[in-house]
Amino acid sequence: DIVMTQSPDSLAVSLGERATINCKSSRSVLYSSNNKNYLAWFQQKPGQSPKLLIYWASTRESGVPDRFSGSGSGTDFTLTISSLQAEDVAIYYCQQYFSTWTFGQGTKVEIK
Amino acid sequence: QVQLVESGGGVVQPGRSLRLSCAASGFTLSSHGMHWIRQAPGKGLEWVAVIWDDESKKYYGDSVKGRFTISRDNSKNTLHLQMTGLRGEDTALYYCARVSVEVGRPYDYWGRGTLVTVSS
């Protein structure tokens, strides 16, 4: 099974500052035949179901603010919130869907 | 509008069985792959099981393989998860989630979850 490891486990960022979350997979999730990374990012606010933010590692879901961006390829990925807003306080999960499905352990984002 | 409503959760003793349901509305269940994902209290997300739209494939997470069975009743637009041999570590909020018809775009809709508590 592919293991997904996120870092850090939590971070506190000032409003308007950048937040960066890393996700590393135990093996590549890049499918060579279509050059797509089978990697998604989800946001889960307290008391709510998760919400899809990014898929194909860098494709923003419809309606997601453009301050959210995804990057990376192969085994190393990053979710960036360019200017943190109060409503972005949440836990963020990466998930690979290259070989079955596995989630990272989550990264809690708070306001400093 | 698209809705997924889970039910069937509750308190159950270790070793017993429970059947969860996920009622879909606003779309035709048979057109979509469906997943079960769970979240233990205060913990992260764990993928549990998937069923293909045509039911041709079913896959399970290692922790539930051989004990849980995913199925669907397209005539009732309902997804199920039959859980047997329940253990304390199965205690979690169980979500159903719909796979988008757009290739590579996972889980466009989630339910709110149903809580399963395994305890004597």
JSON list of C-alpha atoms in Angstrom, two decimals:
[
{"chain": "A", "resi": 1, "resn": "ASP", "atom": "CA", "xyz": [0.00, 0.00, 0.00]},
{"chain": "A", "resi": 2, "resn": "ILE", "atom": "CA", "xyz": [1.10, 3.57, -0.64]},
{"chain": "A", "resi": 3, "resn": "VAL", "atom": "CA", "xyz": [1.71, 5.48, 2.59]},
{"chain": "A", "resi": 4, "resn": "MET", "atom": "CA", "xyz": [1.07, 9.22, 2.61]},
{"chain": "A", "resi": 5, "resn": "THR", "atom": "CA", "xyz": [2.96, 11.37, 5.09]},
{"chain": "A", "resi": 6, "resn": "GLN", "atom": "CA", "xyz": [2.11, 15.00, 5.65]},
{"chain": "A", "resi": 7, "resn": "SER", "atom": "CA", "xyz": [4.20, 17.68, 7.29]},
{"chain": "A", "resi": 8, "resn": "PRO", "atom": "CA", "xyz": [3.87, 19.48, 9.52]},
{"chain": "A", "resi": 9, "resn": "ASP", "atom": "CA", "xyz": [1.13, 17.97, 11.70]},
{"chain": "A", "resi": 10, "resn": "SER", "atom": "CA", "xyz": [0.01, 21.48, 12.54]},
{"chain": "A", "resi": 11, "resn": "LEU", "atom": "CA", "xyz": [0.92, 25.05, 11.77]},
{"chain": "A", "resi": 12, "resn": "ALA", "atom": "CA", "xyz": [-0.12, 28.50, 12.88]},
{"chain": "A", "resi": 13, "resn": "VAL", "atom": "CA", "xyz": [-0.01, 31.30, 10.35]},
{"chain": "A", "resi": 14, "resn": "SER", "atom": "CA", "xyz": [-0.90, 34.96, 10.63]},
{"chain": "A", "resi": 15, "resn": "LEU", "atom": "CA", "xyz": [-3.84, 36.26, 8.66]},
{"chain": "A", "resi": 16, "resn": "GLY", "atom": "CA", "xyz": [-2.74, 37.23, 5.17]},
{"chain": "A", "resi": 17, "resn": "GLU", "atom": "CA", "xyz": [0.42, 35.16, 5.34]},
{"chain": "A", "resi": 18, "resn": "ARG", "atom": "CA", "xyz": [1.30, 32.04, 3.35]},
{"chain": "A", "resi": 19, "resn": "ALA", "atom": "CA", "xyz": [0.62, 28.53, 4.61]},
{"chain": "A", "resi": 20, "resn": "THR", "atom": "CA", "xyz": [2.46, 25.57, 3.10]},
{"chain": "A", "resi": 21, "resn": "ILE", "atom": "CA", "xyz": [1.60, 21.92, 3.68]},
{"chain": "A", "resi": 22, "resn": "ASN", "atom": "CA", "xyz": [3.71, 19.08, 2.36]},
{"chain": "A", "resi": 23, "resn": "CYS", "atom": "CA", "xyz": [2.67, 15.57, 1.42]},
{"chain": "A", "resi": 24, "resn": "LYS", "atom": "CA", "xyz": [5.02, 12.74, 0.56]},
{"chain": "A", "resi": 25, "resn": "SER", "atom": "CA", "xyz": [4.01, 9.39, -0.88]},
{"chain": "A", "resi": 26, "resn": "SER", "atom": "CA", "xyz": [5.96, 6.18, -0.28]},
{"chain": "A", "resi": 27, "resn": "ARG", "atom": "CA", "xyz": [6.07, 5.61, -4.05]},
{"chain": "A", "resi": 28, "resn": "SER", "atom": "CA", "xyz": [5.31, 7.62, -7.12]},
{"chain": "A", "resi": 29, "resn": "VAL", "atom": "CA", "xyz": [1.69, 8.43, -7.89]},
{"chain": "A", "resi": 30, "resn": "LEU", "atom": "CA", "xyz": [2.54, 9.72, -11.37]},
{"chain": "A", "resi": 31, "resn": "TYR", "atom": "CA", "xyz": [0.97, 7.60, -14.11]},
{"chain": "A", "resi": 32, "resn": "SER", "atom": "CA", "xyz": [3.36, 7.69, -17.05]},
{"chain": "A", "resi": 33, "resn": "SER", "atom": "CA", "xyz": [0.78, 6.98, -19.74]},
{"chain": "A", "resi": 34, "resn": "ASN", "atom": "CA", "xyz": [-1.13, 10.22, -19.10]},
{"chain": "A", "resi": 35, "resn": "ASN", "atom": "CA", "xyz": [1.48, 12.18, -17.10]},
{"chain": "A", "resi": 36, "resn": "LYS", "atom": "CA", "xyz": [-1.06, 12.72, -14.33]},
{"chain": "A", "resi": 37, "resn": "ASN", "atom": "CA", "xyz": [-0.39, 12.68, -10.61]},
{"chain": "A", "resi": 38, "resn": "TYR", "atom": "CA", "xyz": [-3.17, 10.84, -8.79]},
{"chain": "A", "resi": 39, "resn": "LEU", "atom": "CA", "xyz": [-3.14, 13.16, -5.80]},
{"chain": "A", "resi": 40, "resn": "ALA", "atom": "CA", "xyz": [-5.94, 15.18, -4.23]},
{"chain": "A", "resi": 41, "resn": "TRP", "atom": "CA", "xyz": [-6.25, 17.66, -1.37]},
{"chain": "A", "resi": 42, "resn": "PHE", "atom": "CA", "xyz": [-9.24, 17.95, 0.95]},
{"chain": "A", "resi": 43, "resn": "GLN", "atom": "CA", "xyz": [-10.26, 20.52, 3.53]},
{"chain": "A", "resi": 44, "resn": "GLN", "atom": "CA", "xyz": [-12.24, 19.56, 6.62]},
{"chain": "A", "resi": 45, "resn": "LYS", "atom": "CA", "xyz": [-13.63, 22.28, 8.84]},
{"chain": "A", "resi": 46, "resn": "PRO", "atom": "CA", "xyz": [-14.77, 21.45, 12.39]},
{"chain": "A", "resi": 47, "resn": "GLY", "atom": "CA", "xyz": [-18.01, 19.50, 12.43]},
{"chain": "A", "resi": 48, "resn": "GLN", "atom": "CA", "xyz": [-18.17, 19.27, 8.64]},
{"chain": "A", "resi": 49, "resn": "SER", "atom": "CA", "xyz": [-17.57, 16.64, 5.99]},
{"chain": "A", "resi": 50, "resn": "PRO", "atom": "CA", "xyz": [-14.39, 16.93, 3.95]},
{"chain": "A", "resi": 51, "resn": "LYS", "atom": "CA", "xyz": [-14.43, 19.05, 0.83]},
{"chain": "A", "resi": 52, "resn": "LEU", "atom": "CA", "xyz": [-12.38, 18.53, -2.34]},
{"chain": "A", "resi": 53, "resn": "LEU", "atom": "CA", "xyz": [-9.97, 21.39, -3.03]},
{"chain": "A", "resi": 54, "resn": "ILE", "atom": "CA", "xyz": [-7.47, 20.08, -5.59]},
{"chain": "A", "resi": 55, "resn": "TYR", "atom": "CA", "xyz": [-7.20, 16.99, -7.81]},
{"chain": "A", "resi": 56, "resn": "TRP", "atom": "CA", "xyz": [-4.62, 15.81, -10.34]},
{"chain": "A", "resi": 57, "resn": "ALA", "atom": "CA", "xyz": [-2.21, 17.44, -7.81]},
{"chain": "A", "resi": 58, "resn": "SER", "atom": "CA", "xyz": [-2.80, 20.93, -9.18]},
{"chain": "A", "resi": 59, "resn": "THR", "atom": "CA", "xyz": [-6.32, 21.24, -10.65]},
{"chain": "A", "resi": 60, "resn": "ARG", "atom": "CA", "xyz": [-8.47, 23.47, -8.46]},
{"chain": "A", "resi": 61, "resn": "GLU", "atom": "CA", "xyz": [-12.00, 22.28, -7.85]},
{"chain": "A", "resi": 62, "resn": "SER", "atom": "CA", "xyz": [-14.72, 24.58, -9.14]},
{"chain": "A", "resi": 63, "resn": "GLY", "atom": "CA", "xyz": [-15.56, 27.30, -6.61]},
{"chain": "A", "resi": 64, "resn": "VAL", "atom": "CA", "xyz": [-12.36, 26.94, -4.62]},
{"chain": "A", "resi": 65, "resn": "PRO", "atom": "CA", "xyz": [-10.66, 30.31, -4.10]},
{"chain": "A", "resi": 66, "resn": "ASP", "atom": "CA", "xyz": [-7.51, 30.85, -6.13]},
{"chain": "A", "resi": 67, "resn": "ARG", "atom": "CA", "xyz": [-5.46, 31.42, -3.00]},
{"chain": "A", "resi": 68, "resn": "PHE", "atom": "CA", "xyz": [-5.39, 27.61, -2.81]},
{"chain": "A", "resi": 69, "resn": "SER", "atom": "CA", "xyz": [-2.89, 25.95, -5.12]},
{"chain": "A", "resi": 70, "resn": "GLY", "atom": "CA", "xyz": [-1.35, 22.52, -5.45]},
{"chain": "A", "resi": 71, "resn": "SER", "atom": "CA", "xyz": [2.02, 21.57, -6.86]},
{"chain": "A", "resi": 72, "resn": "GLY", "atom": "CA", "xyz": [4.48, 18.73, -7.05]},
{"chain": "A", "resi": 73, "resn": "SER", "atom": "CA", "xyz": [4.96, 15.49, -8.92]},
{"chain": "A", "resi": 74, "resn": "GLY", "atom": "CA", "xyz": [5.95, 11.89, -8.35]},
{"chain": "A", "resi": 75, "resn": "THR", "atom": "CA", "xyz": [6.28, 11.55, -4.60]},
{"chain": "A", "resi": 76, "resn": "ASP", "atom": "CA", "xyz": [6.42, 15.11, -3.27]},
{"chain": "A", "resi": 77, "resn": "PHE", "atom": "CA", "xyz": [3.50, 17.50, -3.21]},
{"chain": "A", "resi": 78, "resn": "THR", "atom": "CA", "xyz": [2.57, 20.83, -1.68]},
{"chain": "A", "resi": 79, "resn": "LEU", "atom": "CA", "xyz": [-0.67, 22.63, -0.88]},
{"chain": "A", "resi": 80, "resn": "THR", "atom": "CA", "xyz": [-0.20, 26.38, -0.59]},
{"chain": "A", "resi": 81, "resn": "ILE", "atom": "CA", "xyz": [-2.64, 28.91, 0.80]},
{"chain": "A", "resi": 82, "resn": "SER", "atom": "CA", "xyz": [-1.19, 32.14, -0.50]},
{"chain": "A", "resi": 83, "resn": "SER", "atom": "CA", "xyz": [-2.92, 34.52, 1.91]},
{"chain": "A", "resi": 84, "resn": "LEU", "atom": "CA", "xyz": [-4.55, 32.82, 4.89]},
{"chain": "A", "resi": 85, "resn": "GLN", "atom": "CA", "xyz": [-8.09, 33.88, 5.72]},
{"chain": "A", "resi": 86, "resn": "ALA", "atom": "CA", "xyz": [-9.98, 33.18, 8.93]},
{"chain": "A", "resi": 87, "resn": "GLU", "atom": "CA", "xyz": [-12.29, 30.78, 7.10]},
{"chain": "A", "resi": 88, "resn": "ASP", "atom": "CA", "xyz": [-9.32, 28.62, 6.08]},
{"chain": "A", "resi": 89, "resn": "VAL", "atom": "CA", "xyz": [-8.90, 27.27, 9.63]},
{"chain": "A", "resi": 90, "resn": "ALA", "atom": "CA", "xyz": [-9.31, 23.56, 9.06]},
{"chain": "A", "resi": 91, "resn": "ILE", "atom": "CA", "xyz": [-7.54, 20.23, 8.77]},
{"chain": "A", "resi": 92, "resn": "TYR", "atom": "CA", "xyz": [-6.12, 19.50, 5.35]},
{"chain": "A", "resi": 93, "resn": "TYR", "atom": "CA", "xyz": [-5.62, 16.00, 3.97]},
{"chain": "A", "resi": 94, "resn": "CYS", "atom": "CA", "xyz": [-3.81, 14.73, 0.92]},
{"chain": "A", "resi": 95, "resn": "GLN", "atom": "CA", "xyz": [-5.01, 11.53, -0.71]},
{"chain": "A", "resi": 96, "resn": "GLN", "atom": "CA", "xyz": [-3.49, 9.32, -3.38]},
{"chain": "A", "resi": 97, "resn": "TYR", "atom": "CA", "xyz": [-5.75, 7.47, -5.78]},
{"chain": "A", "resi": 98, "resn": "PHE", "atom": "CA", "xyz": [-3.03, 5.85, -7.90]},
{"chain": "A", "resi": 99, "resn": "SER", "atom": "CA", "xyz": [-3.27, 2.48, -6.14]},
{"chain": "A", "resi": 100, "resn": "THR", "atom": "CA", "xyz": [-6.42, 2.01, -4.10]},
{"chain": "A", "resi": 101, "resn": "TRP", "atom": "CA", "xyz": [-6.85, 5.07, -1.91]},
{"chain": "A", "resi": 102, "resn": "THR", "atom": "CA", "xyz": [-4.95, 6.35, 1.12]},
{"chain": "A", "resi": 103, "resn": "PHE", "atom": "CA", "xyz": [-5.03, 9.60, 3.04]},
{"chain": "A", "resi": 104, "resn": "GLY", "atom": "CA", "xyz": [-2.29, 11.46, 4.80]},
{"chain": "A", "resi": 105, "resn": "GLN", "atom": "CA", "xyz": [-2.67, 11.92, 8.54]},
{"chain": "A", "resi": 106, "resn": "GLY", "atom": "CA", "xyz": [-3.83, 15.51, 8.18]},
{"chain": "A", "resi": 107, "resn": "THR", "atom": "CA", "xyz": [-2.39, 18.96, 8.90]},
{"chain": "A", "resi": 108, "resn": "LYS", "atom": "CA", "xyz": [-4.20, 21.33, 11.21]},
{"chain": "A", "resi": 109, "resn": "VAL", "atom": "CA", "xyz": [-4.04, 24.98, 10.17]},
{"chain": "A", "resi": 110, "resn": "GLU", "atom": "CA", "xyz": [-4.69, 27.66, 12.77]},
{"chain": "A", "resi": 111, "resn": "ILE", "atom": "CA", "xyz": [-4.40, 31.42, 13.03]},
{"chain": "A", "resi": 112, "resn": "LYS", "atom": "CA", "xyz": [-1.33, 32.75, 14.80]},
{"chain": "B", "resi": 1, "resn": "GLN", "atom": "CA", "xyz": [-29.84, 18.77, -5.51]},
{"chain": "B", "resi": 2, "resn": "VAL", "atom": "CA", "xyz": [-27.41, 15.95, -4.79]},
{"chain": "B", "resi": 3, "resn": "GLN", "atom": "CA", "xyz": [-27.73, 14.52, -1.30]},
{"chain": "B", "resi": 4, "resn": "LEU", "atom": "CA", "xyz": [-26.17, 11.58, 0.46]},
{"chain": "B", "resi": 5, "resn": "VAL", "atom": "CA", "xyz": [-27.65, 10.56, 3.80]},
{"chain": "B", "resi": 6, "resn": "GLU", "atom": "CA", "xyz": [-26.04, 7.84, 5.86]},
{"chain": "B", "resi": 7, "resn": "SER", "atom": "CA", "xyz": [-27.93, 5.80, 8.45]},
{"chain": "B", "resi": 8, "resn": "GLY", "atom": "CA", "xyz": [-27.67, 2.62, 10.45]},
{"chain": "B", "resi": 9, "resn": "GLY", "atom": "CA", "xyz": [-25.02, 3.63, 12.93]},
{"chain": "B", "resi": 10, "resn": "GLY", "atom": "CA", "xyz": [-25.27, 2.99, 16.64]},
{"chain": "B", "resi": 11, "resn": "VAL", "atom": "CA", "xyz": [-23.71, 1.24, 19.60]},
{"chain": "B", "resi": 12, "resn": "VAL", "atom": "CA", "xyz": [-22.82, -2.40, 19.00]},
{"chain": "B", "resi": 13, "resn": "GLN", "atom": "CA", "xyz": [-20.90, -4.99, 20.99]},
{"chain": "B", "resi": 14, "resn": "PRO", "atom": "CA", "xyz": [-17.56, -6.31, 19.78]},
{"chain": "B", "resi": 15, "resn": "GLY", "atom": "CA", "xyz": [-17.96, -9.25, 17.43]},
{"chain": "B", "resi": 16, "resn": "ARG", "atom": "CA", "xyz": [-21.44, -8.25, 16.32]},
{"chain": "B", "resi": 17, "resn": "SER", "atom": "CA", "xyz": [-22.63, -7.00, 12.94]},
{"chain": "B", "resi": 18, "resn": "LEU", "atom": "CA", "xyz": [-24.10, -3.77, 11.65]},
{"chain": "B", "resi": 19, "resn": "ARG", "atom": "CA", "xyz": [-25.36, -2.63, 8.26]},
{"chain": "B", "resi": 20, "resn": "LEU", "atom": "CA", "xyz": [-24.92, 0.96, 7.17]},
{"chain": "B", "resi": 21, "resn": "SER", "atom": "CA", "xyz": [-26.92, 2.59, 4.41]},
{"chain": "B", "resi": 22, "resn": "CYS", "atom": "CA", "xyz": [-26.36, 5.65, 2.28]},
{"chain": "B", "resi": 23, "resn": "ALA", "atom": "CA", "xyz": [-29.46, 7.00, 0.58]},
{"chain": "B", "resi": 24, "resn": "ALA", "atom": "CA", "xyz": [-28.73, 8.97, -2.56]},
{"chain": "B", "resi": 25, "resn": "SER", "atom": "CA", "xyz": [-31.01, 11.60, -4.03]},
{"chain": "B", "resi": 26, "resn": "GLY", "atom": "CA", "xyz": [-30.76, 14.12, -6.81]},
{"chain": "B", "resi": 27, "resn": "PHE", "atom": "CA", "xyz": [-28.82, 11.75, -9.06]},
{"chain": "B", "resi": 28, "resn": "THR", "atom": "CA", "xyz": [-28.80, 8.17, -10.29]},
{"chain": "B", "resi": 29, "resn": "LEU", "atom": "CA", "xyz": [-26.61, 6.05, -8.05]},
{"chain": "B", "resi": 30, "resn": "SER", "atom": "CA", "xyz": [-25.84, 3.53, -10.79]},
{"chain": "B", "resi": 31, "resn": "SER", "atom": "CA", "xyz": [-23.96, 6.20, -12.74]},
{"chain": "B", "resi": 32, "resn": "HIS", "atom": "CA", "xyz": [-21.31, 6.66, -10.08]},
{"chain": "B", "resi": 33, "resn": "GLY", "atom": "CA", "xyz": [-18.68, 4.78, -8.19]},
{"chain": "B", "resi": 34, "resn": "MET", "atom": "CA", "xyz": [-19.18, 5.08, -4.45]},
{"chain": "B", "resi": 35, "resn": "HIS", "atom": "CA", "xyz": [-16.85, 4.95, -1.47]},
{"chain": "B", "resi": 36, "resn": "TRP", "atom": "CA", "xyz": [-17.08, 4.51, 2.26]},
{"chain": "B", "resi": 37, "resn": "ILE", "atom": "CA", "xyz": [-14.58, 6.51, 4.30]},
{"chain": "B", "resi": 38, "resn": "ARG", "atom": "CA", "xyz": [-14.39, 6.59, 8.07]},
{"chain": "B", "resi": 39, "resn": "GLN", "atom": "CA", "xyz": [-13.00, 8.87, 10.74]},
{"chain": "B", "resi": 40, "resn": "ALA", "atom": "CA", "xyz": [-12.34, 7.70, 14.29]},
{"chain": "B", "resi": 41, "resn": "PRO", "atom": "CA", "xyz": [-13.12, 10.30, 16.96]},
{"chain": "B", "resi": 42, "resn": "GLY", "atom": "CA", "xyz": [-10.49, 13.02, 16.85]},
{"chain": "B", "resi": 43, "resn": "LYS", "atom": "CA", "xyz": [-8.53, 11.19, 14.16]},
{"chain": "B", "resi": 44, "resn": "GLY", "atom": "CA", "xyz": [-7.90, 11.44, 10.45]},
{"chain": "B", "resi": 45, "resn": "LEU", "atom": "CA", "xyz": [-9.67, 10.01, 7.42]},
{"chain": "B", "resi": 46, "resn": "GLU", "atom": "CA", "xyz": [-9.37, 6.34, 6.53]},
{"chain": "B", "resi": 47, "resn": "TRP", "atom": "CA", "xyz": [-10.54, 4.91, 3.23]},
{"chain": "B", "resi": 48, "resn": "VAL", "atom": "CA", "xyz": [-12.72, 1.83, 3.78]},
{"chain": "B", "resi": 49, "resn": "ALA", "atom": "CA", "xyz": [-14.20, 0.51, 0.55]},
{"chain": "B", "resi": 50, "resn": "VAL", "atom": "CA", "xyz": [-15.21, 1.30, -3.03]},
{"chain": "B", "resi": 51, "resn": "ILE", "atom": "CA", "xyz": [-17.71, -0.13, -5.48]},
{"chain": "B", "resi": 52, "resn": "TRP", "atom": "CA", "xyz": [-17.60, 0.58, -9.19]},
{"chain": "B", "resi": 53, "resn": "ASP", "atom": "CA", "xyz": [-20.62, 2.12, -10.89]},
{"chain": "B", "resi": 54, "resn": "ASP", "atom": "CA", "xyz": [-21.33, -1.14, -12.71]},
{"chain": "B", "resi": 55, "resn": "GLU", "atom": "CA", "xyz": [-20.50, -3.20, -9.57]},
{"chain": "B", "resi": 56, "resn": "SER", "atom": "CA", "xyz": [-17.75, -4.94, -11.55]},
{"chain": "B", "resi": 57, "resn": "LYS", "atom": "CA", "xyz": [-15.13, -4.14, -8.93]},
{"chain": "B", "resi": 58, "resn": "LYS", "atom": "CA", "xyz": [-15.03, -3.81, -5.18]},
{"chain": "B", "resi": 59, "resn": "TYR", "atom": "CA", "xyz": [-11.97, -3.02, -3.11]},
{"chain": "B", "resi": 60, "resn": "TYR", "atom": "CA", "xyz": [-11.39, -2.80, 0.62]},
{"chain": "B", "resi": 61, "resn": "GLY", "atom": "CA", "xyz": [-8.90, -1.30, 3.00]},
{"chain": "B", "resi": 62, "resn": "ASP", "atom": "CA", "xyz": [-6.61, -3.80, 4.72]},
{"chain": "B", "resi": 63, "resn": "SER", "atom": "CA", "xyz": [-8.13, -3.15, 8.13]},
{"chain": "B", "resi": 64, "resn": "VAL", "atom": "CA", "xyz": [-11.63, -4.22, 7.03]},
{"chain": "B", "resi": 65, "resn": "LYS", "atom": "CA", "xyz": [-10.90, -6.80, 4.33]},
{"chain": "B", "resi": 66, "resn": "GLY", "atom": "CA", "xyz": [-12.78, -10.02, 4.93]},
{"chain": "B", "resi": 67, "resn": "ARG", "atom": "CA", "xyz": [-15.10, -8.40, 7.49]},
{"chain": "B", "resi": 68, "resn": "PHE", "atom": "CA", "xyz": [-16.89, -5.62, 5.58]},
{"chain": "B", "resi": 69, "resn": "THR", "atom": "CA", "xyz": [-18.87, -5.90, 2.36]},
{"chain": "B", "resi": 70, "resn": "ILE", "atom": "CA", "xyz": [-19.90, -2.99, 0.16]},
{"chain": "B", "resi": 71, "resn": "SER", "atom": "CA", "xyz": [-22.97, -3.31, -2.02]},
{"chain": "B", "resi": 72, "resn": "ARG", "atom": "CA", "xyz": [-25.54, -1.18, -3.76]},
{"chain": "B", "resi": 73, "resn": "ASP", "atom": "CA", "xyz": [-29.24, -1.41, -4.48]},
{"chain": "B", "resi": 74, "resn": "ASN", "atom": "CA", "xyz": [-29.68, 0.69, -7.58]},
{"chain": "B", "resi": 75, "resn": "SER", "atom": "CA", "xyz": [-33.45, 0.18, -7.58]},
{"chain": "B", "resi": 76, "resn": "LYS", "atom": "CA", "xyz": [-33.54, 2.00, -4.23]},
{"chain": "B", "resi": 77, "resn": "ASN", "atom": "CA", "xyz": [-30.66, 4.36, -5.02]},
{"chain": "B", "resi": 78, "resn": "THR", "atom": "CA", "xyz": [-28.95, 3.15, -1.88]},
{"chain": "B", "resi": 79, "resn": "LEU", "atom": "CA", "xyz": [-25.40, 2.11, -0.99]},
{"chain": "B", "resi": 80, "resn": "HIS", "atom": "CA", "xyz": [-24.71, -0.31, 1.84]},
{"chain": "B", "resi": 81, "resn": "LEU", "atom": "CA", "xyz": [-21.84, -1.40, 4.04]},
{"chain": "B", "resi": 82, "resn": "GLN", "atom": "CA", "xyz": [-22.29, -4.70, 5.84]},
{"chain": "B", "resi": 83, "resn": "MET", "atom": "CA", "xyz": [-19.92, -4.84, 8.78]},
{"chain": "B", "resi": 84, "resn": "THR", "atom": "CA", "xyz": [-19.23, -8.08, 10.63]},
{"chain": "B", "resi": 85, "resn": "GLY", "atom": "CA", "xyz": [-16.83, -9.06, 13.39]},
{"chain": "B", "resi": 86, "resn": "LEU", "atom": "CA", "xyz": [-16.78, -5.50, 14.65]},
{"chain": "B", "resi": 87, "resn": "ARG", "atom": "CA", "xyz": [-13.87, -4.37, 16.80]},
{"chain": "B", "resi": 88, "resn": "GLY", "atom": "CA", "xyz": [-13.23, -1.37, 19.01]},
{"chain": "B", "resi": 89, "resn": "GLU", "atom": "CA", "xyz": [-11.01, 0.13, 16.34]},
{"chain": "B", "resi": 90, "resn": "ASP", "atom": "CA", "xyz": [-13.98, 0.22, 13.97]},
{"chain": "B", "resi": 91, "resn": "THR", "atom": "CA", "xyz": [-15.51, 2.96, 16.11]},
{"chain": "B", "resi": 92, "resn": "ALA", "atom": "CA", "xyz": [-15.80, 5.92, 13.77]},
{"chain": "B", "resi": 93, "resn": "LEU", "atom": "CA", "xyz": [-17.98, 8.29, 11.82]},
{"chain": "B", "resi": 94, "resn": "TYR", "atom": "CA", "xyz": [-18.69, 6.56, 8.51]},
{"chain": "B", "resi": 95, "resn": "TYR", "atom": "CA", "xyz": [-19.09, 8.73, 5.43]},
{"chain": "B", "resi": 96, "resn": "CYS", "atom": "CA", "xyz": [-20.28, 7.72, 2.00]},
{"chain": "B", "resi": 97, "resn": "ALA", "atom": "CA", "xyz": [-18.87, 9.72, -0.89]},
{"chain": "B", "resi": 98, "resn": "ARG", "atom": "CA", "xyz": [-19.68, 9.92, -4.57]},
{"chain": "B", "resi": 99, "resn": "VAL", "atom": "CA", "xyz": [-17.06, 9.60, -7.27]},
{"chain": "B", "resi": 100, "resn": "SER", "atom": "CA", "xyz": [-17.34, 12.25, -9.94]},
{"chain": "B", "resi": 101, "resn": "VAL", "atom": "CA", "xyz": [-18.03, 11.15, -13.52]},
{"chain": "B", "resi": 102, "resn": "GLU", "atom": "CA", "xyz": [-15.09, 13.34, -14.50]},
{"chain": "B", "resi": 103, "resn": "VAL", "atom": "CA", "xyz": [-12.07, 11.04, -14.68]},
{"chain": "B", "resi": 104, "resn": "GLY", "atom": "CA", "xyz": [-9.56, 11.72, -11.97]},
{"chain": "B", "resi": 105, "resn": "ARG", "atom": "CA", "xyz": [-11.81, 13.97, -9.94]},
{"chain": "B", "resi": 106, "resn": "PRO", "atom": "CA", "xyz": [-12.57, 12.18, -6.69]},
{"chain": "B", "resi": 107, "resn": "TYR", "atom": "CA", "xyz": [-15.47, 12.57, -4.27]},
{"chain": "B", "resi": 108, "resn": "ASP", "atom": "CA", "xyz": [-17.53, 15.47, -5.51]},
{"chain": "B", "resi": 109, "resn": "TYR", "atom": "CA", "xyz": [-20.16, 14.89, -2.80]},
{"chain": "B", "resi": 110, "resn": "TRP", "atom": "CA", "xyz": [-19.99, 13.53, 0.75]},
{"chain": "B", "resi": 111, "resn": "GLY", "atom": "CA", "xyz": [-22.68, 12.65, 3.25]},
{"chain": "B", "resi": 112, "resn": "ARG", "atom": "CA", "xyz": [-22.63, 13.94, 6.82]},
{"chain": "B", "resi": 113, "resn": "GLY", "atom": "CA", "xyz": [-21.78, 10.54, 8.24]},
{"chain": "B", "resi": 114, "resn": "THR", "atom": "CA", "xyz": [-23.26, 8.00, 10.65]},
{"chain": "B", "resi": 115, "resn": "LEU", "atom": "CA", "xyz": [-21.53, 7.16, 13.93]},
{"chain": "B", "resi": 116, "resn": "VAL", "atom": "CA", "xyz": [-20.64, 3.59, 14.80]},
{"chain": "B", "resi": 117, "resn": "THR", "atom": "CA", "xyz": [-19.53, 2.85, 18.35]},
{"chain": "B", "resi": 118, "resn": "VAL", "atom": "CA", "xyz": [-18.20, -0.60, 19.14]},
{"chain": "B", "resi": 119, "resn": "SER", "atom": "CA", "xyz": [-18.25, -1.16, 22.87]},
{"chain": "B", "resi": 120, "resn": "SER", "atom": "CA", "xyz": [-19.26, -3.75, 25.40]}
]
